[in-house]
Coordinates of C-alpha atoms in Angstrom, one line a residue:
P1 CA 131.7 99.0 114.2
Q2 CA 133.7 101.0 116.3
S3 CA 133.2 103.1 119.5
I4 CA 131.1 106.1 119.1
S5 CA 130.2 108.8 122.0
V6 CA 128.0 110.8 121.1
I7 CA 127.3 114.8 123.3
T8 CA 124.1 115.9 122.0
A9 CA 123.2 119.8 122.4
A10 CA 121.5 119.6 125.7
K11 CA 124.4 118.0 127.4
V12 CA 127.2 120.9 126.1
A13 CA 123.7 123.3 127.8
D14 CA 124.1 121.7 131.0
Q15 CA 127.0 121.9 131.0
A16 CA 127.3 125.6 130.3
S17 CA 129.9 124.1 128.1
Q18 CA 131.6 128.0 126.7
T19 CA 135.2 126.0 124.7
M20 CA 135.0 122.6 121.9
Q21 CA 137.7 121.4 125.7
D22 CA 134.7 121.9 127.9
A23 CA 132.5 119.8 125.5
L24 CA 135.0 117.0 125.5
R25 CA 136.2 117.2 128.8
Y26 CA 134.4 114.1 130.5
T27 CA 134.3 111.9 127.6
A28 CA 136.6 108.4 127.2
G29 CA 138.9 108.0 125.4
V30 CA 139.6 112.2 125.0
R31 CA 141.7 114.5 127.1
S32 CA 141.1 117.8 126.6
E33 CA 142.9 121.2 127.8
L34 CA 146.0 119.7 127.0
Y35 CA 147.7 123.0 127.6
G36 CA 145.8 124.3 131.3
M37 CA 143.9 126.8 131.1
D38 CA 145.2 128.3 126.6
N39 CA 142.3 130.7 124.6
R40 CA 144.5 130.2 122.5
G41 CA 142.9 126.6 120.3
D42 CA 140.6 123.7 121.5
W43 CA 144.3 121.0 122.2
F44 CA 142.8 117.2 122.8
S45 CA 144.2 114.1 122.5
M46 CA 142.6 110.3 121.9
R47 CA 143.6 107.5 122.5
G48 CA 147.2 106.7 122.4
G49 CA 148.2 110.6 123.1
S50 CA 147.5 110.9 119.0
E51 CA 146.6 114.2 118.0
G52 CA 142.2 114.7 117.9
S53 CA 141.5 115.2 114.0
V54 CA 138.5 118.0 113.7
L55 CA 135.2 117.3 111.2
V56 CA 132.8 119.6 110.6
D57 CA 130.1 118.3 108.9
G58 CA 132.1 115.2 108.1
L59 CA 134.7 117.9 106.2
R60 CA 137.7 118.2 107.6
L61 CA 137.7 121.5 109.4
P62 CA 140.6 124.0 108.3
L63 CA 144.3 124.9 110.3
G64 CA 146.3 127.0 109.5
T65 CA 150.1 127.1 110.3
G66 CA 150.2 129.5 112.9
Y67 CA 147.7 131.0 115.1
G68 CA 145.3 132.4 113.6
N69 CA 142.3 129.9 113.8
I70 CA 138.7 130.6 115.1
R71 CA 137.7 128.2 118.0
N72 CA 134.8 126.5 117.3
E73 CA 131.4 127.0 119.5
P74 CA 129.3 124.3 121.1
Y75 CA 126.3 126.5 120.4
A76 CA 126.2 126.8 116.9
F77 CA 126.1 122.3 116.8
E78 CA 123.3 120.1 117.7
R79 CA 126.3 117.7 118.7
I80 CA 129.8 116.2 119.2
E81 CA 129.9 112.6 117.2
V82 CA 133.9 110.9 118.7
I83 CA 134.4 108.1 116.5
R84 CA 137.3 106.2 118.1
G85 CA 140.1 104.4 116.4
P86 CA 141.5 104.6 112.7
A87 CA 139.1 106.3 111.1
S88 CA 140.8 107.4 107.7
V89 CA 139.2 105.8 105.1
I90 CA 136.1 107.9 105.4
A91 CA 137.6 111.3 107.2
G92 CA 141.5 110.8 105.4
Q93 CA 144.9 111.6 106.8
N94 CA 143.6 111.9 110.1
G95 CA 145.6 110.6 113.5
P96 CA 145.0 106.6 115.0
G97 CA 142.9 107.4 118.4
G98 CA 139.8 108.5 116.1
V99 CA 138.1 112.4 114.5
V100 CA 135.5 114.5 116.1
N101 CA 132.8 115.5 113.9
L102 CA 130.4 118.6 114.8
V103 CA 127.3 118.2 113.4
S104 CA 125.9 121.6 112.8
K105 CA 122.4 122.6 114.2
R106 CA 119.7 122.8 110.5
P107 CA 116.5 123.3 110.0
H108 CA 114.0 120.6 110.6
A109 CA 110.2 120.4 110.2
D110 CA 109.4 120.7 114.7
G111 CA 109.4 124.5 115.4
L112 CA 111.6 126.0 118.1
S113 CA 112.9 129.6 118.9
E114 CA 115.0 129.9 122.2
I115 CA 116.5 132.7 123.1
G116 CA 118.1 132.6 126.3
V117 CA 120.8 135.8 128.3
Q118 CA 123.4 134.6 130.9
Y119 CA 125.4 136.5 133.2
G120 CA 128.1 134.7 135.4
S121 CA 131.1 135.7 137.0
Y122 CA 134.2 137.4 135.4
D123 CA 131.5 139.5 134.7
H124 CA 130.1 136.7 132.2
R125 CA 127.6 138.4 129.7
Q126 CA 126.0 136.1 126.8
I127 CA 123.0 136.5 125.3
Q128 CA 121.6 134.0 122.3
L129 CA 118.9 132.8 119.4
D130 CA 117.9 129.8 118.4
I131 CA 115.0 130.1 116.1
N132 CA 114.1 127.4 113.6
D133 CA 110.7 127.1 111.3
S134 CA 108.9 126.5 108.0
L135 CA 108.0 128.7 105.2
N136 CA 105.0 127.5 104.0
P137 CA 102.5 124.5 105.1
A138 CA 103.9 121.8 103.3
N139 CA 107.3 121.8 104.7
T140 CA 109.6 122.3 102.0
L141 CA 111.0 125.6 102.8
L142 CA 112.6 125.4 106.2
Y143 CA 114.8 128.2 108.1
R144 CA 117.2 128.1 110.8
V145 CA 119.1 131.0 112.5
V146 CA 121.2 131.0 115.6
A147 CA 123.2 133.6 116.6
L148 CA 125.5 134.7 119.8
G149 CA 127.2 137.6 121.5
R150 CA 129.0 136.8 124.9
D151 CA 131.6 139.7 126.3
T152 CA 133.5 138.3 129.8
G153 CA 135.8 138.3 131.7
T154 CA 138.8 135.6 133.1
Q155 CA 140.4 134.4 135.3
V156 CA 142.9 135.4 134.0
D157 CA 143.5 140.2 135.0
H158 CA 142.9 142.4 131.1
A159 CA 142.1 138.4 129.2
D160 CA 138.5 139.8 128.6
E161 CA 137.2 138.1 125.6
Q162 CA 134.1 138.7 123.0
R163 CA 132.1 136.0 120.5
T164 CA 129.8 137.9 118.3
L165 CA 128.4 134.7 115.8
F166 CA 125.7 134.7 113.2
A167 CA 124.9 131.2 111.6
P168 CA 121.6 130.6 109.1
S169 CA 120.6 128.5 107.3
M170 CA 117.9 126.7 104.8
I171 CA 116.1 123.6 103.5
W172 CA 115.0 123.0 100.1
S173 CA 113.2 119.7 99.2
P174 CA 111.3 120.1 95.9
Y175 CA 110.4 116.3 95.8
A176 CA 111.0 113.2 97.8
G177 CA 114.4 112.6 98.1
T178 CA 115.8 115.8 97.2
V179 CA 117.0 117.7 100.1
F180 CA 119.3 120.7 99.3
T181 CA 120.3 122.3 102.1
A182 CA 122.1 125.7 101.8
Y183 CA 124.4 127.6 104.7
A184 CA 126.6 130.4 105.7
E185 CA 128.1 131.8 109.0
Y186 CA 129.9 134.8 110.4
Q187 CA 131.8 134.6 113.7
K188 CA 134.3 137.2 115.1
D189 CA 136.1 136.8 118.4
R190 CA 138.7 139.0 120.4
S191 CA 140.7 138.1 123.3
D192 CA 144.1 138.2 125.3
N193 CA 146.3 135.7 125.5
T194 CA 145.5 133.2 128.8
N195 CA 148.2 130.6 128.6
A196 CA 151.6 132.2 130.4
F197 CA 153.9 129.9 130.7
F198 CA 154.4 130.0 133.7
P199 CA 157.3 128.1 135.5
I200 CA 156.8 124.3 138.1
N201 CA 158.4 126.7 140.6
G202 CA 155.7 129.3 141.5
T203 CA 152.3 126.9 140.2
L204 CA 152.6 123.2 141.5
E205 CA 155.8 123.7 143.5
R206 CA 156.3 126.9 146.0
A207 CA 158.5 129.5 145.0
P208 CA 160.5 131.5 147.2
N209 CA 157.7 134.4 147.2
G210 CA 155.1 131.4 147.3
R211 CA 152.9 130.6 144.1
I212 CA 152.3 133.4 141.6
P213 CA 148.9 134.1 141.5
M214 CA 146.8 132.7 139.1
S215 CA 145.1 136.1 137.9
T216 CA 148.4 137.2 136.5
F217 CA 148.5 138.3 132.9
I218 CA 152.2 138.1 131.0
G219 CA 152.0 140.4 128.3
E220 CA 150.8 143.8 128.0
P221 CA 147.0 145.5 128.2
D222 CA 147.8 148.1 125.7
W223 CA 148.5 146.2 122.8
D224 CA 148.0 142.4 123.3
R225 CA 145.3 140.7 120.8
Y226 CA 144.5 137.1 120.0
G227 CA 141.3 135.9 117.3
G228 CA 139.7 137.0 114.0
T229 CA 137.2 136.6 111.7
R230 CA 135.9 133.6 109.7
K231 CA 134.1 133.6 107.5
R232 CA 131.8 130.1 106.1
G233 CA 129.6 128.9 103.0
G234 CA 128.6 125.9 101.9
W235 CA 125.6 124.1 100.4
E236 CA 124.8 119.9 101.4
L237 CA 122.8 118.0 99.2
T238 CA 120.7 114.6 99.5
Q239 CA 119.1 112.5 96.3
T240 CA 117.6 109.3 96.6
L241 CA 118.3 107.4 93.4
T242 CA 116.7 104.1 93.8
D243 CA 115.5 102.0 96.6
T244 CA 118.9 101.2 97.8
W245 CA 121.1 104.4 96.4
T246 CA 121.9 107.1 97.6
L247 CA 123.8 110.2 96.6
R248 CA 125.5 112.7 98.7
H249 CA 127.3 115.8 97.9
R250 CA 128.4 118.7 100.5
L251 CA 131.0 121.3 99.5
R252 CA 132.2 124.3 102.0
H253 CA 134.4 127.6 101.4
D254 CA 135.6 128.9 105.1
R255 CA 137.8 132.5 104.8
L256 CA 139.6 133.1 107.2
E257 CA 142.0 136.3 108.7
G258 CA 143.1 135.3 112.2
D259 CA 145.8 137.8 114.1
Q260 CA 148.0 137.2 117.3
L261 CA 150.6 139.8 118.9
S262 CA 151.8 138.9 122.8
M263 CA 153.3 136.8 125.0
Y264 CA 155.1 134.3 127.4
A265 CA 157.2 134.1 130.6
N266 CA 160.7 132.7 129.9
W267 CA 160.5 129.5 132.7
L268 CA 163.6 128.7 131.0
D269 CA 165.7 131.0 132.5
G270 CA 163.8 130.5 135.7
Y271 CA 163.2 133.6 137.9
V272 CA 165.0 137.4 137.7
D273 CA 165.3 140.7 139.2
A274 CA 164.2 143.5 137.3
N275 CA 167.3 144.0 135.2
G276 CA 166.8 140.8 133.7
E277 CA 170.0 138.7 135.6
A278 CA 169.3 135.5 137.7
D279 CA 167.6 136.0 140.8
P280 CA 166.3 132.5 142.2
N281 CA 165.1 135.0 145.4
G282 CA 163.5 137.8 142.5
T283 CA 159.7 138.1 141.7
Y284 CA 160.5 138.5 137.6
L285 CA 160.6 137.0 135.0
N286 CA 161.7 137.1 131.7
R287 CA 159.0 137.6 129.0
T288 CA 159.5 136.9 124.7
W289 CA 157.2 138.4 122.7
Y290 CA 155.6 136.9 119.8
G291 CA 152.8 137.8 116.0
N292 CA 151.1 136.1 114.1
E293 CA 149.6 137.4 111.2
E294 CA 147.2 135.0 109.2
T295 CA 144.8 134.6 106.0
L296 CA 143.2 131.7 105.2
R297 CA 141.4 129.9 102.7
V298 CA 140.5 126.5 102.5
T299 CA 137.8 124.7 99.8
N300 CA 136.2 121.4 100.8
A301 CA 134.0 119.1 99.1
D302 CA 133.1 115.2 98.3
L303 CA 130.4 113.6 96.1
L304 CA 129.7 110.0 97.8
F305 CA 127.1 107.5 96.8
E306 CA 125.6 105.0 99.4
G307 CA 124.3 101.7 98.9
K308 CA 122.5 99.4 100.7
L309 CA 122.4 95.5 99.2
R310 CA 121.1 92.5 100.4
T311 CA 122.2 88.7 99.4
G312 CA 121.1 86.1 102.0
N313 CA 121.6 86.5 105.4
V314 CA 124.3 89.3 105.1
E315 CA 123.5 93.5 104.5
H316 CA 126.4 94.8 102.4
T317 CA 126.9 99.2 102.9
L318 CA 128.3 100.5 100.1
L319 CA 129.8 103.6 100.4
V320 CA 131.9 104.5 97.2
G321 CA 133.2 108.3 96.3
A322 CA 135.9 111.3 96.6
D323 CA 137.2 113.9 98.4
T324 CA 138.7 117.0 97.5
L325 CA 140.4 120.4 99.6
K326 CA 142.5 123.4 98.1
S327 CA 143.9 125.4 101.1
D328 CA 145.7 128.3 100.0
D329 CA 147.5 129.8 104.0
E330 CA 149.8 133.0 103.4
S331 CA 152.2 133.9 107.6
T332 CA 153.3 136.0 109.0
F333 CA 155.4 135.8 112.2
S334 CA 157.5 137.5 114.3
N335 CA 159.2 137.4 118.1
G336 CA 162.2 138.7 120.1
D337 CA 163.3 139.7 123.5
A338 CA 161.0 142.1 126.0
T339 CA 161.3 143.5 128.9
P340 CA 160.4 141.2 132.7
L341 CA 157.6 141.7 134.6
D342 CA 157.3 141.1 138.0
V343 CA 154.5 138.3 138.4
Y344 CA 153.6 139.0 141.6
N345 CA 153.0 142.8 141.9
P346 CA 152.6 143.2 138.0
V347 CA 153.3 146.8 136.5
Y348 CA 152.4 147.2 132.8
G349 CA 153.4 149.8 130.5
S350 CA 157.4 148.9 130.7
F351 CA 157.1 147.6 126.6
P352 CA 155.7 149.1 123.6
K353 CA 153.6 147.4 121.1
P354 CA 156.0 145.5 118.5
A355 CA 155.2 145.8 114.8
V356 CA 154.8 142.1 113.1
T357 CA 157.6 142.7 110.3
G358 CA 158.3 139.1 109.5
E359 CA 159.1 136.8 106.0
S360 CA 156.1 135.7 105.1
T361 CA 155.5 131.9 104.7
V362 CA 152.7 130.8 102.1
V363 CA 151.5 127.3 101.8
E364 CA 149.1 126.2 99.2
G365 CA 147.9 122.0 99.3
R366 CA 145.9 119.9 97.2
N367 CA 143.9 117.3 97.8
L368 CA 141.8 114.1 95.7
G369 CA 140.7 111.9 98.5
L370 CA 139.2 108.2 96.0
L371 CA 137.5 105.9 98.6
L372 CA 135.6 102.5 98.6
Q373 CA 134.1 101.0 102.5
D374 CA 131.7 98.4 102.3
Q375 CA 130.0 97.1 106.0
I376 CA 129.1 93.3 106.0
K377 CA 126.6 92.6 108.8
I378 CA 125.6 88.8 108.7
D379 CA 122.3 87.1 110.5
Q380 CA 122.3 90.7 112.6
R381 CA 125.5 89.4 114.6
C382 CA 129.1 89.6 112.8
V383 CA 129.9 93.1 111.8
L384 CA 132.9 93.8 109.2
I385 CA 134.5 96.3 107.4
A386 CA 136.5 96.5 104.6
G387 CA 137.9 100.0 103.3
L388 CA 140.5 101.2 100.5
R389 CA 142.0 104.6 100.3
Q390 CA 144.2 106.6 98.2
D391 CA 145.1 109.9 98.6
R392 CA 146.9 112.6 95.9
L393 CA 148.8 115.4 98.0
K394 CA 151.0 118.3 96.5
S395 CA 151.6 121.0 98.1
R396 CA 153.7 124.1 97.6
V397 CA 156.0 126.2 100.2
E398 CA 157.4 129.2 100.0
D399 CA 159.4 130.6 102.5
E400 CA 160.5 134.7 101.6
S401 CA 163.0 134.5 104.9
V402 CA 165.0 131.5 102.7
K403 CA 164.1 132.8 99.3
D404 CA 163.2 129.0 99.0
R405 CA 160.1 126.8 96.8
V406 CA 159.1 123.5 98.0
V407 CA 156.9 121.6 96.1
S408 CA 155.7 118.2 97.0
K409 CA 153.7 115.2 95.6
K410 CA 152.2 112.3 97.0

């Protein structure tokens, strides 16, 4: 018995949510947009301020060590499940506030075809496609194709965003009680950075020269970039074994290549003059450039047995099984000082494109978890949950900058 909120695809469409942060904005117990308008990731926290863990179709979402992450597209999901409270038995290590599970759009027997076009503020243009149908009269072979293309500006000058998504899937039900699903996904994102980290004087509070315009872009339009490509594939199998036992198996592989090259304002320095020297009445802010290039490979899998048993007026829903995760992440990071920028009347082009030449860091992770859970319902009025989980984790870190190798087991 846990508190759960479900955000349906219809609600996402009604709210015209463009990001997961938008979709979670009105959910109790969730605080989204922790860094304001920030297109580098979907930042949110849950009960108690704990960082929100994310699952996709019940398997952990791969995250890299840097900013080489591809944000999830709300249009690709049938619903978003927000599970409040501890859920480590079924989800593995996560914060005590809860988890968010993204349920992908999959084929179903009801025919569905949708083509949508959007145009809006900041020259927002989008076309989307969702087709679901059967390949035979018996409905034992179903397919679904979800696709989206977006090209939009933002409230920040020069910070345009582009996205391409293509996600086909197929369900095969050869026998009663057997359902096999295969799916793939390709997503490519390209954008410029919207978050500048401006100081409080000039944003929330007035500065000597007034408030900084919300449209001010802190980077260099000629080379600022953020995004990458994600390729995803996997399968799911549900097999009814007996009247009381069901086998469930899922496997997913993600391949991600992402990079970022951008700037942020050195707000701690305060306002400066054109030479970067302190000036309380200045209109310039010092800047720092930073870049990250990342390649990530993640394979997730689980094997679960679910049993529904009854003894007198006591019902048991048993869950026993294992899950595993294999992750290989290589990233390169560089940063340095850049020229100051007049944030009230910006003139760009004073700082050429830098090279990301930092030392590489390689992080390898292997995890195996065993779980057992029993949901006990007594007389249809009292519900108890008991669970056990044990994880074995092995990680290896290689950092060229210090020529160090760290191996840990737990």
